[in-house]
């Protein structure tokens, strides 16, 4: 069965420090991986995706993610955290059983708290 | 501006009542989805639709129903059979590209349903 895991419920980081939010996946075949961000009582916003190609993917708001096939990981990173980055972050993988839709399987989310 | 509109944003319901959540998109997307979000559980797929007049059950369809009579609209009805309906409901859509869909999901702002 396909799945994604976000091993940390919460990540704390000081403003200006680098941040990493972890995600590991389990899929058969090539994975299509996504990161989304959610602010309180709002919908999810797309940050970036990995489909194929360069293992380092750049996305919105200065975020990037590194695809590592041997470790089955897709960690989200940012060189310098901002207080405004504080939010709930979701990793997701495309469900290959979804036919021609982009049916996604989401992780449980990681709350990022950036202290001033 | 193009986007997805969910209404109402907040909804209160008495036990035993059915309630319908609206989802409208003007992105010209073919595929639409309903997810349920509960604290600590991430997002779980309720129903999805690839095309008008067609939809499939997701992982937690019991107690829910949908229709897709128009491309732009994908309403979700939470019936009295849903045992624990209090949750945050998110509607999303995605592009359908030549039968292979690798686009991201676009989300609405969500509807929070509370059963009293």
PDB file of C-alpha atoms in Angstrom:
ATOM      1  CA  UNK A   1       0.000   0.000   0.000  1.00  0.00           C
ATOM      2  CA  UNK A   2       1.167   3.498  -0.727  1.00  0.00           C
ATOM      3  CA  UNK A   3       1.769   5.866   2.147  1.00  0.00           C
ATOM      4  CA  UNK A   4       3.683   8.861   3.398  1.00  0.00           C
ATOM      5  CA  UNK A   5       4.984   9.406   6.908  1.00  0.00           C
ATOM      6  CA  UNK A   6       5.820  12.621   8.668  1.00  0.00           C
ATOM      7  CA  UNK A   7       7.680  11.465  11.769  1.00  0.00           C
ATOM      8  CA  UNK A   8       7.557  14.797  13.626  1.00  0.00           C
ATOM      9  CA  UNK A   9       4.317  16.274  14.902  1.00  0.00           C
ATOM     10  CA  UNK A  10       6.063  19.570  15.552  1.00  0.00           C
ATOM     11  CA  UNK A  11       9.328  21.237  14.565  1.00  0.00           C
ATOM     12  CA  UNK A  12      10.651  24.245  16.456  1.00  0.00           C
ATOM     13  CA  UNK A  13      13.253  26.545  14.942  1.00  0.00           C
ATOM     14  CA  UNK A  14      14.566  30.029  15.648  1.00  0.00           C
ATOM     15  CA  UNK A  15      14.037  32.735  13.075  1.00  0.00           C
ATOM     16  CA  UNK A  16      16.986  32.944  10.698  1.00  0.00           C
ATOM     17  CA  UNK A  17      18.027  29.336  11.244  1.00  0.00           C
ATOM     18  CA  UNK A  18      17.651  26.654   8.573  1.00  0.00           C
ATOM     19  CA  UNK A  19      14.613  24.404   8.828  1.00  0.00           C
ATOM     20  CA  UNK A  20      13.874  20.854   7.742  1.00  0.00           C
ATOM     21  CA  UNK A  21      10.505  19.118   7.792  1.00  0.00           C
ATOM     22  CA  UNK A  22      10.824  15.394   7.199  1.00  0.00           C
ATOM     23  CA  UNK A  23       8.797  13.112   4.945  1.00  0.00           C
ATOM     24  CA  UNK A  24       9.311   9.495   3.921  1.00  0.00           C
ATOM     25  CA  UNK A  25       7.231   7.596   1.413  1.00  0.00           C
ATOM     26  CA  UNK A  26       6.329   4.082   0.394  1.00  0.00           C
ATOM     27  CA  UNK A  27       5.128   3.525  -3.160  1.00  0.00           C
ATOM     28  CA  UNK A  28       5.454   0.987  -5.912  1.00  0.00           C
ATOM     29  CA  UNK A  29       7.029   2.504  -8.984  1.00  0.00           C
ATOM     30  CA  UNK A  30       8.088   6.101  -9.393  1.00  0.00           C
ATOM     31  CA  UNK A  31       6.625   8.479  -6.840  1.00  0.00           C
ATOM     32  CA  UNK A  32       4.942  11.801  -7.533  1.00  0.00           C
ATOM     33  CA  UNK A  33       5.527  13.819  -4.346  1.00  0.00           C
ATOM     34  CA  UNK A  34       4.077  17.088  -3.119  1.00  0.00           C
ATOM     35  CA  UNK A  35       4.369  19.553  -0.255  1.00  0.00           C
ATOM     36  CA  UNK A  36       1.497  21.766   0.895  1.00  0.00           C
ATOM     37  CA  UNK A  37       1.200  24.412   3.629  1.00  0.00           C
ATOM     38  CA  UNK A  38      -1.894  25.237   5.684  1.00  0.00           C
ATOM     39  CA  UNK A  39      -2.455  28.335   7.801  1.00  0.00           C
ATOM     40  CA  UNK A  40      -5.077  28.198  10.600  1.00  0.00           C
ATOM     41  CA  UNK A  41      -8.639  27.685   9.351  1.00  0.00           C
ATOM     42  CA  UNK A  42      -7.540  27.979   5.732  1.00  0.00           C
ATOM     43  CA  UNK A  43      -7.250  25.637   2.784  1.00  0.00           C
ATOM     44  CA  UNK A  44      -3.999  24.039   1.665  1.00  0.00           C
ATOM     45  CA  UNK A  45      -1.566  25.915  -0.554  1.00  0.00           C
ATOM     46  CA  UNK A  46       0.738  24.134  -2.965  1.00  0.00           C
ATOM     47  CA  UNK A  47       4.470  24.625  -2.306  1.00  0.00           C
ATOM     48  CA  UNK A  48       6.293  22.295  -4.679  1.00  0.00           C
ATOM     49  CA  UNK A  49       6.286  18.909  -6.360  1.00  0.00           C
ATOM     50  CA  UNK A  50       8.668  16.235  -7.592  1.00  0.00           C
ATOM     51  CA  UNK A  51       7.688  14.319 -10.695  1.00  0.00           C
ATOM     52  CA  UNK A  52      11.002  13.514 -12.344  1.00  0.00           C
ATOM     53  CA  UNK A  53      14.370  15.092 -13.056  1.00  0.00           C
ATOM     54  CA  UNK A  54      16.563  17.070 -10.674  1.00  0.00           C
ATOM     55  CA  UNK A  55      16.432  15.721  -7.129  1.00  0.00           C
ATOM     56  CA  UNK A  56      16.412  19.244  -5.670  1.00  0.00           C
ATOM     57  CA  UNK A  57      13.093  20.931  -6.292  1.00  0.00           C
ATOM     58  CA  UNK A  58      12.542  24.628  -5.672  1.00  0.00           C
ATOM     59  CA  UNK A  59       9.151  25.972  -4.742  1.00  0.00           C
ATOM     60  CA  UNK A  60       7.225  28.915  -3.388  1.00  0.00           C
ATOM     61  CA  UNK A  61       8.296  31.250  -0.546  1.00  0.00           C
ATOM     62  CA  UNK A  62      11.933  30.119  -0.696  1.00  0.00           C
ATOM     63  CA  UNK A  63      11.214  26.487   0.133  1.00  0.00           C
ATOM     64  CA  UNK A  64      12.934  23.566  -1.534  1.00  0.00           C
ATOM     65  CA  UNK A  65      12.786  19.808  -1.165  1.00  0.00           C
ATOM     66  CA  UNK A  66      15.275  17.062  -1.807  1.00  0.00           C
ATOM     67  CA  UNK A  67      14.150  13.776  -3.312  1.00  0.00           C
ATOM     68  CA  UNK A  68      16.262  10.843  -2.136  1.00  0.00           C
ATOM     69  CA  UNK A  69      15.304   7.573  -3.785  1.00  0.00           C
ATOM     70  CA  UNK A  70      17.629   5.353  -1.748  1.00  0.00           C
ATOM     71  CA  UNK A  71      16.251   6.696   1.527  1.00  0.00           C
ATOM     72  CA  UNK A  72      12.691   7.069   0.157  1.00  0.00           C
ATOM     73  CA  UNK A  73      12.590  10.584   1.540  1.00  0.00           C
ATOM     74  CA  UNK A  74      11.374  13.977   0.371  1.00  0.00           C
ATOM     75  CA  UNK A  75      12.360  16.451   3.102  1.00  0.00           C
ATOM     76  CA  UNK A  76      11.261  20.073   2.928  1.00  0.00           C
ATOM     77  CA  UNK A  77      13.940  22.683   3.597  1.00  0.00           C
ATOM     78  CA  UNK A  78      14.501  26.395   3.828  1.00  0.00           C
ATOM     79  CA  UNK A  79      17.870  28.080   4.441  1.00  0.00           C
ATOM     80  CA  UNK A  80      16.536  30.806   6.735  1.00  0.00           C
ATOM     81  CA  UNK A  81      13.234  30.498   8.586  1.00  0.00           C
ATOM     82  CA  UNK A  82      10.781  33.363   9.035  1.00  0.00           C
ATOM     83  CA  UNK A  83       8.179  33.749  11.770  1.00  0.00           C
ATOM     84  CA  UNK A  84       5.595  33.895   8.973  1.00  0.00           C
ATOM     85  CA  UNK A  85       6.579  30.336   7.939  1.00  0.00           C
ATOM     86  CA  UNK A  86       4.844  29.057  11.078  1.00  0.00           C
ATOM     87  CA  UNK A  87       2.070  26.786   9.791  1.00  0.00           C
ATOM     88  CA  UNK A  88       1.043  23.171   9.278  1.00  0.00           C
ATOM     89  CA  UNK A  89       2.931  21.366   6.519  1.00  0.00           C
ATOM     90  CA  UNK A  90       1.705  18.303   4.654  1.00  0.00           C
ATOM     91  CA  UNK A  91       3.620  15.878   2.502  1.00  0.00           C
ATOM     92  CA  UNK A  92       1.610  13.918  -0.085  1.00  0.00           C
ATOM     93  CA  UNK A  93       2.098  11.233  -2.714  1.00  0.00           C
ATOM     94  CA  UNK A  94      -0.019  10.604  -5.770  1.00  0.00           C
ATOM     95  CA  UNK A  95      -2.148   7.493  -5.492  1.00  0.00           C
ATOM     96  CA  UNK A  96      -1.453   5.416  -8.609  1.00  0.00           C
ATOM     97  CA  UNK A  97      -4.831   3.774  -8.056  1.00  0.00           C
ATOM     98  CA  UNK A  98      -6.582   7.044  -8.781  1.00  0.00           C
ATOM     99  CA  UNK A  99      -6.705   6.605 -12.523  1.00  0.00           C
ATOM    100  CA  UNK A 100      -6.299   9.846 -14.393  1.00  0.00           C
ATOM    101  CA  UNK A 101      -7.035  11.986 -11.363  1.00  0.00           C
ATOM    102  CA  UNK A 102      -4.493  13.523  -9.048  1.00  0.00           C
ATOM    103  CA  UNK A 103      -5.799  11.650  -6.041  1.00  0.00           C
ATOM    104  CA  UNK A 104      -3.287  12.277  -3.257  1.00  0.00           C
ATOM    105  CA  UNK A 105      -2.439  10.434  -0.072  1.00  0.00           C
ATOM    106  CA  UNK A 106      -1.478  12.867   2.666  1.00  0.00           C
ATOM    107  CA  UNK A 107       0.739  12.541   5.697  1.00  0.00           C
ATOM    108  CA  UNK A 108      -0.518  13.534   9.127  1.00  0.00           C
ATOM    109  CA  UNK A 109       1.121  16.943   8.985  1.00  0.00           C
ATOM    110  CA  UNK A 110       3.961  18.680  10.833  1.00  0.00           C
ATOM    111  CA  UNK A 111       3.414  21.877  12.744  1.00  0.00           C
ATOM    112  CA  UNK A 112       6.301  24.273  12.176  1.00  0.00           C
ATOM    113  CA  UNK A 113       6.826  26.882  14.893  1.00  0.00           C
ATOM    114  CA  UNK A 114       9.375  29.601  14.212  1.00  0.00           C
ATOM    115  CA  UNK A 115      10.379  31.618  17.259  1.00  0.00           C
ATOM    116  CA  UNK A 116      11.429  35.255  16.869  1.00  0.00           C
TER     117      UNK A 116
ATOM    118  CA  UNK B   1      -9.856  35.622 -10.123  1.00  0.00           C
ATOM    119  CA  UNK B   2      -9.960  31.898 -10.696  1.00  0.00           C
ATOM    120  CA  UNK B   3     -10.322  29.646  -7.738  1.00  0.00           C
ATOM    121  CA  UNK B   4     -12.434  27.333  -5.632  1.00  0.00           C
ATOM    122  CA  UNK B   5     -15.235  28.634  -3.461  1.00  0.00           C
ATOM    123  CA  UNK B   6     -16.581  26.634  -0.547  1.00  0.00           C
ATOM    124  CA  UNK B   7     -19.653  27.603   1.425  1.00  0.00           C
ATOM    125  CA  UNK B   8     -20.589  27.980   4.135  1.00  0.00           C
ATOM    126  CA  UNK B   9     -17.338  28.512   6.004  1.00  0.00           C
ATOM    127  CA  UNK B  10     -18.895  27.534   9.309  1.00  0.00           C
ATOM    128  CA  UNK B  11     -21.932  25.316   9.780  1.00  0.00           C
ATOM    129  CA  UNK B  12     -23.709  23.949  12.828  1.00  0.00           C
ATOM    130  CA  UNK B  13     -26.004  20.969  12.617  1.00  0.00           C
ATOM    131  CA  UNK B  14     -28.170  19.051  15.009  1.00  0.00           C
ATOM    132  CA  UNK B  15     -27.778  15.298  15.191  1.00  0.00           C
ATOM    133  CA  UNK B  16     -29.965  13.508  12.684  1.00  0.00           C
ATOM    134  CA  UNK B  17     -29.924  16.300  10.113  1.00  0.00           C
ATOM    135  CA  UNK B  18     -28.439  16.124   6.650  1.00  0.00           C
ATOM    136  CA  UNK B  19     -26.314  19.046   5.514  1.00  0.00           C
ATOM    137  CA  UNK B  20     -24.903  19.967   2.097  1.00  0.00           C
ATOM    138  CA  UNK B  21     -21.565  21.700   1.607  1.00  0.00           C
ATOM    139  CA  UNK B  22     -21.096  23.654  -1.589  1.00  0.00           C
ATOM    140  CA  UNK B  23     -17.973  23.614  -3.781  1.00  0.00           C
ATOM    141  CA  UNK B  24     -17.706  25.671  -6.963  1.00  0.00           C
ATOM    142  CA  UNK B  25     -14.643  26.161  -9.168  1.00  0.00           C
ATOM    143  CA  UNK B  26     -13.988  28.419 -12.145  1.00  0.00           C
ATOM    144  CA  UNK B  27     -10.598  26.966 -13.039  1.00  0.00           C
ATOM    145  CA  UNK B  28     -12.053  24.778 -15.786  1.00  0.00           C
ATOM    146  CA  UNK B  29     -10.656  21.715 -14.019  1.00  0.00           C
ATOM    147  CA  UNK B  30     -12.105  18.336 -14.830  1.00  0.00           C
ATOM    148  CA  UNK B  31     -11.313  16.523 -11.594  1.00  0.00           C
ATOM    149  CA  UNK B  32     -12.690  17.454  -8.180  1.00  0.00           C
ATOM    150  CA  UNK B  33     -12.211  15.995  -4.693  1.00  0.00           C
ATOM    151  CA  UNK B  34     -13.539  16.130  -1.161  1.00  0.00           C
ATOM    152  CA  UNK B  35     -11.224  15.600   1.791  1.00  0.00           C
ATOM    153  CA  UNK B  36     -11.953  15.514   5.490  1.00  0.00           C
ATOM    154  CA  UNK B  37      -9.408  16.878   7.974  1.00  0.00           C
ATOM    155  CA  UNK B  38      -9.270  15.884  11.624  1.00  0.00           C
ATOM    156  CA  UNK B  39      -6.557  16.953  14.088  1.00  0.00           C
ATOM    157  CA  UNK B  40      -3.565  14.616  13.977  1.00  0.00           C
ATOM    158  CA  UNK B  41      -4.985  12.524  11.122  1.00  0.00           C
ATOM    159  CA  UNK B  42      -4.087  14.537   8.083  1.00  0.00           C
ATOM    160  CA  UNK B  43      -6.481  14.598   5.157  1.00  0.00           C
ATOM    161  CA  UNK B  44      -8.623  11.642   4.187  1.00  0.00           C
ATOM    162  CA  UNK B  45     -10.362  11.322   0.835  1.00  0.00           C
ATOM    163  CA  UNK B  46     -14.155  11.091   0.874  1.00  0.00           C
ATOM    164  CA  UNK B  47     -15.141  11.172  -2.812  1.00  0.00           C
ATOM    165  CA  UNK B  48     -13.593  12.237  -6.085  1.00  0.00           C
ATOM    166  CA  UNK B  49     -14.802  12.856  -9.602  1.00  0.00           C
ATOM    167  CA  UNK B  50     -12.896  12.722 -12.852  1.00  0.00           C
ATOM    168  CA  UNK B  51     -15.670  14.030 -15.061  1.00  0.00           C
ATOM    169  CA  UNK B  52     -19.273  15.225 -15.034  1.00  0.00           C
ATOM    170  CA  UNK B  53     -21.839  12.602 -13.980  1.00  0.00           C
ATOM    171  CA  UNK B  54     -19.127  10.292 -12.672  1.00  0.00           C
ATOM    172  CA  UNK B  55     -17.617   9.951  -9.205  1.00  0.00           C
ATOM    173  CA  UNK B  56     -15.851   7.351  -7.078  1.00  0.00           C
ATOM    174  CA  UNK B  57     -15.704   6.590  -3.383  1.00  0.00           C
ATOM    175  CA  UNK B  58     -12.581   7.462  -1.507  1.00  0.00           C
ATOM    176  CA  UNK B  59     -11.313   5.940   1.711  1.00  0.00           C
ATOM    177  CA  UNK B  60     -14.083   7.175   4.032  1.00  0.00           C
ATOM    178  CA  UNK B  61     -17.221   7.514   1.878  1.00  0.00           C
ATOM    179  CA  UNK B  62     -19.672   5.973   4.355  1.00  0.00           C
ATOM    180  CA  UNK B  63     -22.265   8.487   5.486  1.00  0.00           C
ATOM    181  CA  UNK B  64     -21.531  10.913   2.653  1.00  0.00           C
ATOM    182  CA  UNK B  65     -22.964  11.483  -0.825  1.00  0.00           C
ATOM    183  CA  UNK B  66     -21.981  13.665  -3.772  1.00  0.00           C
ATOM    184  CA  UNK B  67     -23.202  14.701  -7.202  1.00  0.00           C
ATOM    185  CA  UNK B  68     -21.445  16.081 -10.259  1.00  0.00           C
ATOM    186  CA  UNK B  69     -24.096  17.500 -12.558  1.00  0.00           C
ATOM    187  CA  UNK B  70     -21.936  20.375 -13.734  1.00  0.00           C
ATOM    188  CA  UNK B  71     -18.203  20.640 -14.331  1.00  0.00           C
ATOM    189  CA  UNK B  72     -17.969  23.608 -11.973  1.00  0.00           C
ATOM    190  CA  UNK B  73     -19.822  22.123  -9.021  1.00  0.00           C
ATOM    191  CA  UNK B  74     -19.244  19.181  -6.673  1.00  0.00           C
ATOM    192  CA  UNK B  75     -21.504  19.421  -3.593  1.00  0.00           C
ATOM    193  CA  UNK B  76     -21.035  17.108  -0.627  1.00  0.00           C
ATOM    194  CA  UNK B  77     -23.929  15.957   1.549  1.00  0.00           C
ATOM    195  CA  UNK B  78     -23.149  14.815   5.060  1.00  0.00           C
ATOM    196  CA  UNK B  79     -25.973  12.503   5.990  1.00  0.00           C
ATOM    197  CA  UNK B  80     -27.315  11.477   9.379  1.00  0.00           C
ATOM    198  CA  UNK B  81     -25.613   8.113   8.812  1.00  0.00           C
ATOM    199  CA  UNK B  82     -22.189   9.693   9.295  1.00  0.00           C
ATOM    200  CA  UNK B  83     -21.300   8.767  12.859  1.00  0.00           C
ATOM    201  CA  UNK B  84     -18.804  11.511  13.618  1.00  0.00           C
ATOM    202  CA  UNK B  85     -19.349  14.366  11.172  1.00  0.00           C
ATOM    203  CA  UNK B  86     -17.685  17.184  13.115  1.00  0.00           C
ATOM    204  CA  UNK B  87     -14.618  18.050  11.023  1.00  0.00           C
ATOM    205  CA  UNK B  88     -13.028  20.490   8.599  1.00  0.00           C
ATOM    206  CA  UNK B  89     -14.005  19.679   5.001  1.00  0.00           C
ATOM    207  CA  UNK B  90     -11.819  20.632   2.063  1.00  0.00           C
ATOM    208  CA  UNK B  91     -12.738  20.649  -1.601  1.00  0.00           C
ATOM    209  CA  UNK B  92     -10.070  20.550  -4.291  1.00  0.00           C
ATOM    210  CA  UNK B  93      -9.717  20.366  -8.057  1.00  0.00           C
ATOM    211  CA  UNK B  94      -7.013  19.483 -10.543  1.00  0.00           C
ATOM    212  CA  UNK B  95      -6.337  19.629 -14.227  1.00  0.00           C
ATOM    213  CA  UNK B  96      -6.866  16.598 -16.422  1.00  0.00           C
ATOM    214  CA  UNK B  97      -3.999  16.545 -18.871  1.00  0.00           C
ATOM    215  CA  UNK B  98      -4.055  14.142 -21.799  1.00  0.00           C
ATOM    216  CA  UNK B  99      -5.104  11.267 -19.566  1.00  0.00           C
ATOM    217  CA  UNK B 100      -2.083  11.563 -17.307  1.00  0.00           C
ATOM    218  CA  UNK B 101      -2.561  13.902 -14.439  1.00  0.00           C
ATOM    219  CA  UNK B 102       0.525  15.200 -12.681  1.00  0.00           C
ATOM    220  CA  UNK B 103      -0.770  18.606 -11.741  1.00  0.00           C
ATOM    221  CA  UNK B 104      -1.173  19.783  -8.217  1.00  0.00           C
ATOM    222  CA  UNK B 105      -4.444  20.056  -6.336  1.00  0.00           C
ATOM    223  CA  UNK B 106      -5.987  23.475  -5.822  1.00  0.00           C
ATOM    224  CA  UNK B 107      -7.898  23.763  -2.553  1.00  0.00           C
ATOM    225  CA  UNK B 108     -10.807  25.836  -1.353  1.00  0.00           C
ATOM    226  CA  UNK B 109     -10.765  27.585   2.028  1.00  0.00           C
ATOM    227  CA  UNK B 110     -12.697  24.818   3.726  1.00  0.00           C
ATOM    228  CA  UNK B 111     -15.968  24.402   5.606  1.00  0.00           C
ATOM    229  CA  UNK B 112     -16.010  23.651   9.316  1.00  0.00           C
ATOM    230  CA  UNK B 113     -18.974  21.518  10.336  1.00  0.00           C
ATOM    231  CA  UNK B 114     -19.911  21.170  13.989  1.00  0.00           C
ATOM    232  CA  UNK B 115     -22.621  18.792  15.137  1.00  0.00           C
ATOM    233  CA  UNK B 116     -24.346  19.952  18.299  1.00  0.00           C
TER     234      UNK B 116
END
